[in-house]
Amino acid sequence: MTDSIHRRKSEHIELSLSDEALGKGVTNGFDHYRFWHNALPEISFEQIDISTTFLDYNLKTPYLISSMTGGAEQAETINRNLAIAAAQQGWCFALGSTRVMVESEKYRSSFQIKRLAPSVPVIANIGAVQLNYGLTTDQCLRILEWTEADAFVLHLNTLQEVIQPEGDTDFADILPKIEELIKVLPVPVGVKEVGFGIDGSVAKMLTNAGARFIDVAGAGGTSWSQIEKLRSNEKIKKQAAEAFAGWGNPTADCLVDVKKVLPNQHLLASGGIRTGMDAAKAIALGANHVGFARGVLKDATNSAEAVVEWMKIRELELRMAMFGIGAKDVPALQKTNRLQKI
Amino acid sequence: MTDSIHRRKSEHIELSLSDEALGKGVTNGFDHYRFWHNALPEISFEQIDISTTFLDYNLKTPYLISSMTGGAEQAETINRNLAIAAAQQGWCFALGSTRVMVESEKYRSSFQIKRLAPSVPVIANIGAVQLNYGLTTDQCLRILEWTEADAFVLHLNTLQEVIQPEGDTDFADILPKIEELIKVLPVPVGVKEVGFGIDGSVAKMLTNAGARFIDVAGAGGTSWSQIEKLRSNEKIKKQAAEAFAGWGNPTADCLVDVKKVLPNQHLLASGGIRTGMDAAKAIALGANHVGFARGVLKDATNSAEAVVEWMKIRELELRMAMFGIGAKDVPALQKTNRLQKI
Amino acid sequence: MTDSIHRRKSEHIELSLSDEALGKGVTNGFDHYRFWHNALPEISFEQIDISTTFLDYNLKTPYLISSMTGGAEQAETINRNLAIAAAQQGWCFALGSTRVMVESEKYRSSFQIKRLAPSVPVIANIGAVQLNYGLTTDQCLRILEWTEADAFVLHLNTLQEVIQPEGDTDFADILPKIEELIKVLPVPVGVKEVGFGIDGSVAKMLTNAGARFIDVAGAGGTSWSQIEKLRSNEKIKKQAAEAFAGWGNPTADCLVDVKKVLPNQHLLASGGIRTGMDAAKAIALGANHVGFARGVLKDATNSAEAVVEWMKIRELELRMAMFGIGAKDVPALQKTNRLQKI
Amino acid sequence: MTDSIHRRKSEHIELSLSDEALGKGVTNGFDHYRFWHNALPEISFEQIDISTTFLDYNLKTPYLISSMTGGAEQAETINRNLAIAAAQQGWCFALGSTRVMVESEKYRSSFQIKRLAPSVPVIANIGAVQLNYGLTTDQCLRILEWTEADAFVLHLNTLQEVIQPEGDTDFADILPKIEELIKVLPVPVGVKEVGFGIDGSVAKMLTNAGARFIDVAGAGGTSWSQIEKLRSNEKIKKQAAEAFAGWGNPTADCLVDVKKVLPNQHLLASGGIRTGMDAAKAIALGANHVGFARGVLKDATNSAEAVVEWMKIRELELRMAMFGIGAKDVPALQKTNRLQKI
Ligand SMILES: Cc1cc2nc3c(=O)[nH]c(=O)nc-3n(C[C@H](O)[C@H](O)[C@H](O)COP(=O)(O)O)c2cc1C
Ligand SMILES: Cc1cc2nc3c(=O)[nH]c(=O)nc-3n(C[C@H](O)[C@H](O)[C@H](O)COP(=O)(O)O)c2cc1C
Ligand SMILES: Cc1cc2nc3c(=O)[nH]c(=O)nc-3n(C[C@H](O)[C@H](O)[C@H](O)COP(=O)(O)O)c2cc1C
Ligand SMILES: Cc1cc2nc3c(=O)[nH]c(=O)nc-3n(C[C@H](O)[C@H](O)[C@H](O)COP(=O)(O)O)c2cc1C
């Protein structure tokens, strides 16, 4: 079974790099928002401060690398490059699903990158549905130990599991199990989707169960119905997946919905974030941190330097958007009245 | 005259298979609705129950094959394939217009498929306008006898009859005749359009006249002005039909309108339904059953197996949409608040 | 000067036939309206009655040929074909500008077609601006005499005159002169635009001045800024005209606006009417008669038979639209609640 | 440093001529407005009066040439052609940034064109940010002396400075310095953007600081993020600039916003003005004067005659739009109720 996980992970990486991994007929929702330029910001560009705090770390940016990989052949390189770059630029780093660690030692090292990124939070990841398939608190504790992670994030991925050949589709009574796990784990636990979005009502249930942060992980970027469709050999699943190419709650809509219900929850925005402009809009809509997955993947297969350069572009875009509206730091951006719905 | 009916039916089948059979500038209306993903459904995918009841049958699905054919050369094969598949998958099966049965014995057998589908309702079909052209109650009774149908559905097809070379266009005083027929027939009688849609006000008149179910049969799929245009040799009709390529009430709009007026009538949605996603939306808008015509035709000319595979895709799509919003059965889907107007 | 009018008229006909004569970025406005199908009209298609009355004539249709031509080489043929067809099908026939009749005998006969169309109203036409350039009541009376017209229609064409090389652009104090002329002429006088539209406020002034009917002649079809642009050799006018390709009030918008202000004025809708579907919408929005210009021009250069066939298509479309919504005659169509704004 | 300014200016001219200089995904906003035709204007086209007053000059038009150039090789020719044409047609003429005059004598003459345009106002220009980089009141006085300008306009160009390799990006505390400069200078001082727009709140601050006119200089035309992107060799800036291709407040939106806040301020509209139709809309939305930059540049590299011809087209378009709605002069156009939001 672990071998099939390894193979799956490799296919995921490869397919994510192609444009067919993107949803169709759905956007990240940020195209419905525009910034209203402030011609006289009365600040110096050099003063603009994008630093934040997250999980007791002072971070140079409000950015994170979203959960992607680990456990696959390429994963070791990718994770190392990401960790080094994250540490250098002050990005939070979320690992991909660590389930495979439990089942085999083989690729365990690919997740053990905390030593490369001691200055930024590292987050371990696992599918919440595994709580219905035998994942124990003990195993989670061991994952924390192996990864030295500062936090844990559980992903909800219902439709991906349905289309996935080896999918685990029993999501009944997951919530009480999440609650229990959160009580026991010694680190903060958050919850995320994988590209179809967490809305206000779900975020509320999760927050009541103890989730310390929510990553909406909405639609508009990587689409798991598309990726699993490409992987599938079963005609029926393949064709049915087609009808879900546009499924999912746009990331911007999730943010607005969650913010309305939970004004104080720590909110992460991922899903189709392409530029620092998207990121600036996400923050103006209420996000505390903004995550990128697919967008950084290609450079991550290359080198830490390539990732750093990519990061610098995303940072400059954010600074420029802030300068353009006259927001001198992240709190000012969160409070801006210069984001217009169109 | 019956020979011309046979020829017409064959042409209908052939032309329906081409894309020119589709309306232009009109959609089924479901594109104006989106589901709002529920990341935490708290159900198991395997538990999702799409069974329904219709005409005193327990059915595995809320689906039906809409009235299409019979009486034409190919019709025997098509109807046999459809009946076998419908029985296997638990779909209701509506026959095409049975008028030809009355006029000739020749292709009568093509409608006699009840024995292949004893476990699902079979519905006989005839144009309501025939009540103005000599169709008698007695003949309807004989149709029921020959077909062993569980119900009768009358179709309203004004504009088709106008463009059709041999069209019967006197629709005056049809309603009282429908009312009379319904009183006499020993089975439930419903009414449908053929692709331009029944709205709330018409549905109300029909329900007052005793109709037990309404199939809105709206626009967005097969367009009879287009098909008859292709068949026609009369330049004037051909060109006039062109202006009606976008005519008709979108299926989704019909549903909403009928539901408002008749919250308790048994409602069938057909017309441009392409996937189980459309079907899920139709049910969320108030449909009890969802019908497919053109979409299944190609596989029906092939084999029962091909139809079964096609059905399984449509079923999986429906289940996935339900899982995606956390609706565990058809009543839950009907009550969902996760369908958004866009 | 009359020679230049002749040449101009010929160029107008030729250019009107090409697609470059159409405005860009503006529609007739009927695309913002849709009919809501009535599946059970309870009428017979044969009963549908599209007859109307206009200028004391009983007409088989609510249609008219809009003012187009006369005075040009081809005009004689065109007008004869149109007159014969109009008489046969029961369409009102409006002549093109008769100004040239006053200035030369040469092409006078091209306007003298009343004897070919005794059963339908014939309307004489002249530019209202000519009242500022020496046109006398006496000359208008002579035009009526020569043409045996049943009514007179004045056209307002400000922007056309500006771009036209030989344009008459003094439109000051035209209204009192229109009022005076109307008082004197022995036939009803109406007013029209030529493709940019008459709105409610202008229609009111004209009605107060005695206009017996208004032809809104709105945008969406023939664009005189485009045609005069094509004719012009002056670079400055040519380029300036380009910016006016989308100018004008859509015909549908004009109707709605005029109807609001003048619910009882006799209203003609022309400007971009392409089919009987457009016409049905125009009537449902308040028009009493619907006019076609460019659409019939090509067949009119051919033969009366070609025009008759074209007319029959437009009539069938209108009847079909009425059948589709269950309107049995023109007053029913005017009162329908089955036209939806989209 | 001055040499690099010279080179930059030349590159700006060259790049501005290509279509890559235009923003993407943003318009001037005038496409959301349409004029509502007045078929009966009751005026003569010849009477239409587009004259205005500005800076104590009586001007034949409400037009100006927006600040563009000077100090570059080609600038001398361009400015001479523009000045001669402006004087002939009665357009106000705004010079490009005169900063280079202070730093070198070399291209100083290119700004000294007042003698060619004594009958129209000439406006000197400089970046407001220079007040943070050593620009003194004395230097400004000398610029006035050298240019014999009738007014001064300061430009705000935050994002351009960020992307520009040699950019000056400290915009802190610029406002008090603007206020001070305005107090001292002997001519009226206005403020403008360079293509991202000044909105109501900024216009208010500037007006409170003494600005005598505001040129909104909004988005929809020349985009300085695009131009500086093309010039840049730094990969990070180049890619970040890409995300700003659609940045900026549409010119029409700026006008509406500023007008609401400052109904009496003298308002200039520039940014993506292409035709006299755009200009007419700008005036109807509240602009007193309308400026063109990129649109005239090509002809300006040619000859004064070419510029004059181009000006005549823009003037004719404006007159035609006014005639079309029946506005006989600029005040009437400003008060028209015939501009519709769509
Ligand atoms: C190659 C790849 C692998 C991923 N693996 C995981 C995973 O293991 N766990 C998880 O929670 N999300 C996973 N995701 C989802 C992302 O964390 C994120 O929620 C989603 O892709 C949306 O971001 P994007 O549009 O920027 O790619 C993966 C995404 C990609 C592209
Ligand atoms: C080939 C074909 C034949 C049809 N024949 C009939 C018929 O005999 N009676 C009827 O009521 N509807 C008939 N229909 C209409 C369908 O029942 C249905 O109302 C309509 O086609 C819309 O569904 P669709 O878009 O899924 O094709 C026919 C449709 C097709 C494609
Ligand atoms: C060739 C041609 C000539 C026309 N000549 C006249 C005319 O002399 N007088 C007039 O009032 N309108 C004239 N019109 C305008 C039409 O009467 C009508 O108002 C306008 O064309 C809009 O109709 P359409 O879009 O159907 O062409 C002419 C139109 C065409 C196409
Ligand atoms: C070649 C070029 C040079 C420009 N130089 C200046 C300048 O020096 N100072 C300034 O305030 N604006 C400058 N601008 C901006 C214009 O004044 C104007 O605000 C902007 O281009 C929008 O107008 P447009 O879309 O018509 O080009 C320049 C524009 C162009 C095209």
PDB file of N, CA, C and O in Angstrom, chain D residues 52-66 82-83 86-87 89-95 113-124 147-152 187-188 213 266 268 289:
ATOM      1  N   THR D  52     -13.604  77.330 -24.358  1.00  0.00           N
ATOM      2  CA  THR D  52     -13.538  77.304 -22.886  1.00  0.00           C
ATOM      3  C   THR D  52     -12.549  78.375 -22.423  1.00  0.00           C
ATOM      4  O   THR D  52     -11.887  79.012 -23.244  1.00  0.00           O
ATOM      5  N   THR D  53     -12.460  78.524 -21.116  1.00  0.00           N
ATOM      6  CA  THR D  53     -11.378  79.353 -20.573  1.00  0.00           C
ATOM      7  C   THR D  53     -10.579  78.498 -19.599  1.00  0.00           C
ATOM      8  O   THR D  53     -11.113  77.614 -18.934  1.00  0.00           O
ATOM      9  N   PHE D  54      -9.277  78.764 -19.564  1.00  0.00           N
ATOM     10  CA  PHE D  54      -8.410  78.027 -18.649  1.00  0.00           C
ATOM     11  C   PHE D  54      -7.192  78.895 -18.365  1.00  0.00           C
ATOM     12  O   PHE D  54      -6.562  79.409 -19.296  1.00  0.00           O
ATOM     13  N   LEU D  55      -6.907  79.069 -17.097  1.00  0.00           N
ATOM     14  CA  LEU D  55      -5.713  79.842 -16.696  1.00  0.00           C
ATOM     15  C   LEU D  55      -5.710  81.238 -17.331  1.00  0.00           C
ATOM     16  O   LEU D  55      -4.680  81.692 -17.845  1.00  0.00           O
ATOM     17  N   ASP D  56      -6.892  81.876 -17.341  1.00  0.00           N
ATOM     18  CA  ASP D  56      -7.075  83.222 -17.871  1.00  0.00           C
ATOM     19  C   ASP D  56      -6.936  83.346 -19.382  1.00  0.00           C
ATOM     20  O   ASP D  56      -6.858  84.451 -19.915  1.00  0.00           O
ATOM     21  N   TYR D  57      -6.891  82.227 -20.065  1.00  0.00           N
ATOM     22  CA  TYR D  57      -6.882  82.260 -21.523  1.00  0.00           C
ATOM     23  C   TYR D  57      -8.277  81.898 -22.041  1.00  0.00           C
ATOM     24  O   TYR D  57      -8.959  81.048 -21.460  1.00  0.00           O
ATOM     25  N   ASN D  58      -8.666  82.550 -23.134  1.00  0.00           N
ATOM     26  CA  ASN D  58      -9.823  82.069 -23.871  1.00  0.00           C
ATOM     27  C   ASN D  58      -9.331  81.050 -24.886  1.00  0.00           C
ATOM     28  O   ASN D  58      -8.454  81.360 -25.695  1.00  0.00           O
ATOM     29  N   LEU D  59      -9.886  79.855 -24.806  1.00  0.00           N
ATOM     30  CA  LEU D  59      -9.397  78.779 -25.665  1.00  0.00           C
ATOM     31  C   LEU D  59     -10.497  78.347 -26.624  1.00  0.00           C
ATOM     32  O   LEU D  59     -11.671  78.295 -26.256  1.00  0.00           O
ATOM     33  N   LYS D  60     -10.096  77.984 -27.837  1.00  0.00           N
ATOM     34  CA  LYS D  60     -11.078  77.548 -28.834  1.00  0.00           C
ATOM     35  C   LYS D  60     -11.663  76.182 -28.500  1.00  0.00           C
ATOM     36  O   LYS D  60     -12.691  75.791 -29.048  1.00  0.00           O
ATOM     37  N   THR D  61     -10.972  75.422 -27.634  1.00  0.00           N
ATOM     38  CA  THR D  61     -11.418  74.053 -27.330  1.00  0.00           C
ATOM     39  C   THR D  61     -11.256  73.759 -25.833  1.00  0.00           C
ATOM     40  O   THR D  61     -10.598  74.534 -25.123  1.00  0.00           O
ATOM     41  N   PRO D  62     -11.831  72.666 -25.374  1.00  0.00           N
ATOM     42  CA  PRO D  62     -11.612  72.241 -23.991  1.00  0.00           C
ATOM     43  C   PRO D  62     -10.487  71.214 -23.892  1.00  0.00           C
ATOM     44  O   PRO D  62     -10.474  70.394 -22.980  1.00  0.00           O
ATOM     45  N   TYR D  63      -9.602  71.224 -24.856  1.00  0.00           N
ATOM     46  CA  TYR D  63      -8.599  70.167 -24.966  1.00  0.00           C
ATOM     47  C   TYR D  63      -7.230  70.609 -24.481  1.00  0.00           C
ATOM     48  O   TYR D  63      -6.897  71.783 -24.539  1.00  0.00           O
ATOM     49  N   LEU D  64      -6.456  69.627 -24.031  1.00  0.00           N
ATOM     50  CA  LEU D  64      -5.040  69.905 -23.818  1.00  0.00           C
ATOM     51  C   LEU D  64      -4.195  68.726 -24.260  1.00  0.00           C
ATOM     52  O   LEU D  64      -4.660  67.588 -24.304  1.00  0.00           O
ATOM     53  N   ILE D  65      -2.961  69.040 -24.595  1.00  0.00           N
ATOM     54  CA  ILE D  65      -1.923  68.035 -24.794  1.00  0.00           C
ATOM     55  C   ILE D  65      -1.363  67.756 -23.412  1.00  0.00           C
ATOM     56  O   ILE D  65      -0.880  68.667 -22.744  1.00  0.00           O
ATOM     57  N   SER D  66      -1.439  66.485 -22.984  1.00  0.00           N
ATOM     58  CA  SER D  66      -0.951  66.150 -21.638  1.00  0.00           C
ATOM     59  C   SER D  66       0.567  66.107 -21.608  1.00  0.00           C
ATOM     60  O   SER D  66       1.206  65.868 -22.631  1.00  0.00           O
ATOM     61  N   LEU D  82       3.967  70.148 -31.408  1.00  0.00           N
ATOM     62  CA  LEU D  82       2.796  70.222 -30.534  1.00  0.00           C
ATOM     63  C   LEU D  82       2.438  71.670 -30.221  1.00  0.00           C
ATOM     64  O   LEU D  82       1.261  72.054 -30.235  1.00  0.00           O
ATOM     65  N   ALA D  83       3.448  72.476 -29.956  1.00  0.00           N
ATOM     66  CA  ALA D  83       3.190  73.864 -29.576  1.00  0.00           C
ATOM     67  C   ALA D  83       2.546  74.638 -30.722  1.00  0.00           C
ATOM     68  O   ALA D  83       1.571  75.376 -30.536  1.00  0.00           O
ATOM     69  N   ALA D  86      -0.983  73.379 -31.118  1.00  0.00           N
ATOM     70  CA  ALA D  86      -1.809  73.796 -29.975  1.00  0.00           C
ATOM     71  C   ALA D  86      -2.228  75.248 -30.129  1.00  0.00           C
ATOM     72  O   ALA D  86      -3.394  75.601 -29.916  1.00  0.00           O
ATOM     73  N   ALA D  87      -1.267  76.078 -30.520  1.00  0.00           N
ATOM     74  CA  ALA D  87      -1.571  77.497 -30.692  1.00  0.00           C
ATOM     75  C   ALA D  87      -2.604  77.685 -31.797  1.00  0.00           C
ATOM     76  O   ALA D  87      -3.581  78.419 -31.652  1.00  0.00           O
ATOM     77  N   GLN D  89      -4.854  75.580 -32.998  1.00  0.00           N
ATOM     78  CA  GLN D  89      -6.180  75.029 -32.751  1.00  0.00           C
ATOM     79  C   GLN D  89      -6.761  75.454 -31.396  1.00  0.00           C
ATOM     80  O   GLN D  89      -7.902  75.135 -31.094  1.00  0.00           O
ATOM     81  N   GLY D  90      -5.974  76.136 -30.614  1.00  0.00           N
ATOM     82  CA  GLY D  90      -6.500  76.590 -29.324  1.00  0.00           C
ATOM     83  C   GLY D  90      -6.564  75.497 -28.289  1.00  0.00           C
ATOM     84  O   GLY D  90      -7.567  75.343 -27.596  1.00  0.00           O
ATOM     85  N   TRP D  91      -5.509  74.691 -28.199  1.00  0.00           N
ATOM     86  CA  TRP D  91      -5.396  73.670 -27.158  1.00  0.00           C
ATOM     87  C   TRP D  91      -4.384  74.151 -26.110  1.00  0.00           C
ATOM     88  O   TRP D  91      -3.370  74.740 -26.444  1.00  0.00           O
ATOM     89  N   CYS D  92      -4.643  73.865 -24.877  1.00  0.00           N
ATOM     90  CA  CYS D  92      -3.655  74.056 -23.826  1.00  0.00           C
ATOM     91  C   CYS D  92      -2.508  73.066 -24.054  1.00  0.00           C
ATOM     92  O   CYS D  92      -2.709  71.974 -24.581  1.00  0.00           O
ATOM     93  N   PHE D  93      -1.266  73.463 -23.670  1.00  0.00           N
ATOM     94  CA  PHE D  93      -0.127  72.581 -23.907  1.00  0.00           C
ATOM     95  C   PHE D  93       0.661  72.352 -22.612  1.00  0.00           C
ATOM     96  O   PHE D  93       1.232  73.279 -22.052  1.00  0.00           O
ATOM     97  N   ALA D  94       0.697  71.106 -22.165  1.00  0.00           N
ATOM     98  CA  ALA D  94       1.465  70.770 -20.962  1.00  0.00           C
ATOM     99  C   ALA D  94       2.764  70.095 -21.357  1.00  0.00           C
ATOM    100  O   ALA D  94       2.757  69.108 -22.105  1.00  0.00           O
ATOM    101  N   LEU D  95       3.855  70.626 -20.862  1.00  0.00           N
ATOM    102  CA  LEU D  95       5.178  70.051 -21.132  1.00  0.00           C
ATOM    103  C   LEU D  95       5.393  68.782 -20.323  1.00  0.00           C
ATOM    104  O   LEU D  95       4.758  68.578 -19.289  1.00  0.00           O
ATOM    105  N   ILE D 113       9.193  76.596 -25.664  1.00  0.00           N
ATOM    106  CA  ILE D 113       8.331  76.706 -26.833  1.00  0.00           C
ATOM    107  C   ILE D 113       7.190  77.699 -26.618  1.00  0.00           C
ATOM    108  O   ILE D 113       6.321  77.832 -27.469  1.00  0.00           O
ATOM    109  N   LYS D 114       7.219  78.379 -25.512  1.00  0.00           N
ATOM    110  CA  LYS D 114       6.128  79.315 -25.221  1.00  0.00           C
ATOM    111  C   LYS D 114       5.950  80.336 -26.343  1.00  0.00           C
ATOM    112  O   LYS D 114       4.835  80.679 -26.719  1.00  0.00           O
ATOM    113  N   ARG D 115       7.084  80.769 -26.896  1.00  0.00           N
ATOM    114  CA  ARG D 115       6.977  81.780 -27.969  1.00  0.00           C
ATOM    115  C   ARG D 115       6.226  81.245 -29.194  1.00  0.00           C
ATOM    116  O   ARG D 115       5.671  81.999 -29.983  1.00  0.00           O
ATOM    117  N   LEU D 116       6.209  79.912 -29.347  1.00  0.00           N
ATOM    118  CA  LEU D 116       5.451  79.325 -30.468  1.00  0.00           C
ATOM    119  C   LEU D 116       3.963  79.217 -30.154  1.00  0.00           C
ATOM    120  O   LEU D 116       3.141  78.977 -31.027  1.00  0.00           O
ATOM    121  N   ALA D 117       3.637  79.362 -28.865  1.00  0.00           N
ATOM    122  CA  ALA D 117       2.241  79.172 -28.452  1.00  0.00           C
ATOM    123  C   ALA D 117       1.820  80.255 -27.483  1.00  0.00           C
ATOM    124  O   ALA D 117       1.373  79.972 -26.374  1.00  0.00           O
ATOM    125  N   PRO D 118       1.964  81.499 -27.891  1.00  0.00           N
ATOM    126  CA  PRO D 118       1.667  82.587 -26.937  1.00  0.00           C
ATOM    127  C   PRO D 118       0.173  82.673 -26.603  1.00  0.00           C
ATOM    128  O   PRO D 118      -0.182  83.186 -25.542  1.00  0.00           O
ATOM    129  N   SER D 119      -0.685  82.155 -27.461  1.00  0.00           N
ATOM    130  CA  SER D 119      -2.129  82.350 -27.297  1.00  0.00           C
ATOM    131  C   SER D 119      -2.782  81.282 -26.425  1.00  0.00           C
ATOM    132  O   SER D 119      -3.978  81.340 -26.151  1.00  0.00           O
ATOM    133  N   VAL D 120      -2.017  80.288 -26.008  1.00  0.00           N
ATOM    134  CA  VAL D 120      -2.602  79.216 -25.180  1.00  0.00           C
ATOM    135  C   VAL D 120      -1.738  78.995 -23.950  1.00  0.00           C
ATOM    136  O   VAL D 120      -0.538  79.284 -23.974  1.00  0.00           O
ATOM    137  N   PRO D 121      -2.330  78.485 -22.872  1.00  0.00           N
ATOM    138  CA  PRO D 121      -1.524  78.266 -21.678  1.00  0.00           C
ATOM    139  C   PRO D 121      -0.496  77.155 -21.899  1.00  0.00           C
ATOM    140  O   PRO D 121      -0.799  76.148 -22.539  1.00  0.00           O
ATOM    141  N   VAL D 122       0.673  77.369 -21.373  1.00  0.00           N
ATOM    142  CA  VAL D 122       1.710  76.332 -21.368  1.00  0.00           C
ATOM    143  C   VAL D 122       1.968  75.964 -19.913  1.00  0.00           C
ATOM    144  O   VAL D 122       2.045  76.840 -19.049  1.00  0.00           O
ATOM    145  N   ILE D 123       2.045  74.679 -19.642  1.00  0.00           N
ATOM    146  CA  ILE D 123       2.162  74.215 -18.257  1.00  0.00           C
ATOM    147  C   ILE D 123       3.456  73.439 -18.079  1.00  0.00           C
ATOM    148  O   ILE D 123       3.742  72.525 -18.849  1.00  0.00           O
ATOM    149  N   ALA D 124       4.206  73.808 -17.050  1.00  0.00           N
ATOM    150  CA  ALA D 124       5.441  73.075 -16.743  1.00  0.00           C
ATOM    151  C   ALA D 124       5.122  71.922 -15.794  1.00  0.00           C
ATOM    152  O   ALA D 124       4.142  71.962 -15.054  1.00  0.00           O
ATOM    153  N   THR D 147      10.835  78.261 -18.963  1.00  0.00           N
ATOM    154  CA  THR D 147       9.753  77.786 -19.839  1.00  0.00           C
ATOM    155  C   THR D 147       8.722  78.865 -20.121  1.00  0.00           C
ATOM    156  O   THR D 147       7.909  78.702 -21.015  1.00  0.00           O
ATOM    157  N   GLU D 148       8.737  79.934 -19.358  1.00  0.00           N
ATOM    158  CA  GLU D 148       7.687  80.958 -19.444  1.00  0.00           C
ATOM    159  C   GLU D 148       6.307  80.339 -19.269  1.00  0.00           C
ATOM    160  O   GLU D 148       5.328  80.798 -19.875  1.00  0.00           O
ATOM    161  N   ALA D 149       6.231  79.296 -18.467  1.00  0.00           N
ATOM    162  CA  ALA D 149       4.963  78.566 -18.322  1.00  0.00           C
ATOM    163  C   ALA D 149       3.939  79.379 -17.545  1.00  0.00           C
ATOM    164  O   ALA D 149       4.285  80.191 -16.681  1.00  0.00           O
ATOM    165  N   ASP D 150       2.683  79.138 -17.860  1.00  0.00           N
ATOM    166  CA  ASP D 150       1.578  79.840 -17.207  1.00  0.00           C
ATOM    167  C   ASP D 150       1.119  79.126 -15.953  1.00  0.00           C
ATOM    168  O   ASP D 150       0.341  79.673 -15.170  1.00  0.00           O
ATOM    169  N   ALA D 151       1.553  77.907 -15.793  1.00  0.00           N
ATOM    170  CA  ALA D 151       1.152  77.132 -14.620  1.00  0.00           C
ATOM    171  C   ALA D 151       2.142  75.997 -14.432  1.00  0.00           C
ATOM    172  O   ALA D 151       2.991  75.737 -15.284  1.00  0.00           O
ATOM    173  N   PHE D 152       1.980  75.354 -13.315  1.00  0.00           N
ATOM    174  CA  PHE D 152       2.864  74.248 -12.959  1.00  0.00           C
ATOM    175  C   PHE D 152       1.980  73.051 -12.645  1.00  0.00           C
ATOM    176  O   PHE D 152       0.925  73.210 -12.023  1.00  0.00           O
ATOM    177  N   VAL D 187       2.611  81.099  -9.967  1.00  0.00           N
ATOM    178  CA  VAL D 187       1.595  80.652 -10.944  1.00  0.00           C
ATOM    179  C   VAL D 187       0.713  79.578 -10.304  1.00  0.00           C
ATOM    180  O   VAL D 187       1.100  78.964  -9.305  1.00  0.00           O
ATOM    181  N   PRO D 188      -0.469  79.349 -10.867  1.00  0.00           N
ATOM    182  CA  PRO D 188      -1.319  78.288 -10.342  1.00  0.00           C
ATOM    183  C   PRO D 188      -0.629  76.925 -10.465  1.00  0.00           C
ATOM    184  O   PRO D 188       0.077  76.684 -11.447  1.00  0.00           O
ATOM    185  N   PHE D 213      -5.914  72.888  -9.843  1.00  0.00           N
ATOM    186  CA  PHE D 213      -6.630  71.969 -10.733  1.00  0.00           C
ATOM    187  C   PHE D 213      -6.093  70.559 -10.509  1.00  0.00           C
ATOM    188  O   PHE D 213      -4.978  70.395 -10.018  1.00  0.00           O
ATOM    189  N   HIS D 266     -11.440  72.684 -10.538  1.00  0.00           N
ATOM    190  CA  HIS D 266     -11.209  72.614 -11.980  1.00  0.00           C
ATOM    191  C   HIS D 266     -10.619  71.241 -12.288  1.00  0.00           C
ATOM    192  O   HIS D 266      -9.568  70.875 -11.777  1.00  0.00           O
ATOM    193  N   LEU D 268      -9.359  68.131 -14.822  1.00  0.00           N
ATOM    194  CA  LEU D 268      -8.851  67.700 -16.120  1.00  0.00           C
ATOM    195  C   LEU D 268      -8.986  66.189 -16.197  1.00  0.00           C
ATOM    196  O   LEU D 268      -8.727  65.483 -15.213  1.00  0.00           O
ATOM    197  N   HIS D 289     -11.548  70.181 -18.680  1.00  0.00           N
ATOM    198  CA  HIS D 289     -10.659  70.016 -19.812  1.00  0.00           C
ATOM    199  C   HIS D 289     -10.313  68.551 -19.966  1.00  0.00           C
ATOM    200  O   HIS D 289     -10.356  67.792 -19.005  1.00  0.00           O
TER     201      HIS D 289
END
